[in-house]
């Protein structure tokens, strides 16, 4: 059996995702679609709208055959590290190819960009450093450095200011770094921009737009046209059970408490807490009524919104810099669910996999896995606090079988 | 003006306390009663029933003239450290005497005991160590060692198994240690034992008995006979405003979250977390539905209930071992409230006081004071979480003037 891998967050699964899944399968002529999906905390530094189990179900009912969890260590990291964890896992699952959506849509410019940056890596990093030292934000510095590098050779390169192009580039760079045999492939994204609001004349909207609509209208009906029916059903089910969808505002009382427990010095145990931001956190947290107010109080030109949110994610979960930065690559395959088709694939490959498949985590000794469990428990505790209802813990939940 | 000092928690202020205040003033012929009162977290390792401001008001309306806050560093410590902080402050406030309630009731046996232990201090500590090494709890070991020491000389000694005698002994030892000129005095406690349930034929009950009754009946009416009217009024006011009285069960969701954020190694940053108790904390916290269940899960012969609660207090507030153990003595007088009489006394003495009087804490640079502020904020956040109502922060609240 032939497998194509994809890297996803599904927050929540929508029609654009459905297009990506079916196209990836069709173009690569694969029998199985394997998705590496972020757990409860996402790459932009946010808790997911609904639990990872709900999100895995949406995926399995809409064309994905196997869902494995991207460990917290990677799912909450910057793009290069996020990509390394994800692509390493897809290769460990013996996928022949990985397929990503991009603004670019063609593979060749990605390869050119990856080669260009690899060949002039030292110069590239020196340029970035130079821009950062003038007070420019990291992503912006990276963009300037890249624009300069592109003058070296007259080739087609990707536009590295587009969010999905950036991720795509890092996927390819990760495969290079680990010397993996998995082959890249890209699909042109349908027209919804990453941050676009939903557009009533279309059935495609970004996950960001969909979440915004859900929180504004407090109602799943409003986004029904933009998601497969199974997504709609699972969102309704979540709302009935837990009353609210999860965002930082829902977790704000706990996050506030977590920050207030520290003096500034001790906050430095967390990733990305440096350069004096610890004083701003302590100063503003007491007087902020909600998460948005807090963010606008601590935001400065120096830090991107995403970096601040990732920092707050680690403070929320209590996972320190030392705990995060001790790993070279993923050490297990955490299976969240599979279809019959997915199961057949895993049976075929099981004996030759180099990483252990984790189906239940009753006695986790693995440190990376212990971090995942803690992150899921923190998420569950946050939900319990506002809903007075429990999410089954990672200990109890077996993989979903469809 | 002549001042007598007392060391109190007033959780809540009751008729026994009233007797102590009036007798102390009468016997010492004092013009002013100065109380050093624990802040929001108490010596037994518990949050106080109502805020420190409510407790200070009760005191000022029932005969106390000046209430100052015993800093968190001392109020949540073991008896020797608690006593050092309290007596040091009373001396700093130039009280002529301090008066404590005791089971013993006469001063001479206290002096004899303090001299005996001072004279044979090394032997005493060696004996305690010997008993502890056999697995005996610390308080029990201390008691055995003392019984042995008493054989040295044929004098009247206090019974060191009684909780108020123990505290009294430590007050006297603290005054000796710092070479203070303040004079000890003791008053026989009225008949209610420390842990006794309330007795309907009396108007005296212990604070423990009163709290138990309040939580069981969820009603202040039941304890009306055991407290001055001002206590009753302030308790009713609290209940109307915040719906619940504070105990560990009320703070349980936050405490649970705080513990779950740690791996065992990182929990060792907190005072009293050692000898493997960190693993028990992590193991049991996930499955405990409330504080009492958690305590009975982690309780073993090795640890007293009080020591465990103090440990949990520090985890709740986030105040680490290093932060706690950096001080030699109190560094300020934090004024919570005063009567006109108290104000006259302070005006008289103000110029000669060796510690600064802190009335508002808008720009606290003092590290001990920053810890107090954090502890009060954590208490306020806990109350806010269950009541959705805010307690005014330490920043805003000026001393009470009656």
PDB file of C-alpha atoms in Angstrom, chain A residues 170 289 291 312 340 382:
ATOM      1  CA  UNK A 170      10.587  24.331   6.315  1.00  0.00           C
ATOM      2  CA  UNK A 289      -9.583  41.623  32.482  1.00  0.00           C
ATOM      3  CA  UNK A 291      -6.655  37.649  27.296  1.00  0.00           C
ATOM      4  CA  UNK A 312       2.136  31.944  27.148  1.00  0.00           C
ATOM      5  CA  UNK A 340     -10.100   0.234   8.435  1.00  0.00           C
ATOM      6  CA  UNK A 382      -9.060  24.270  31.607  1.00  0.00           C
TER       7      UNK A 382
END
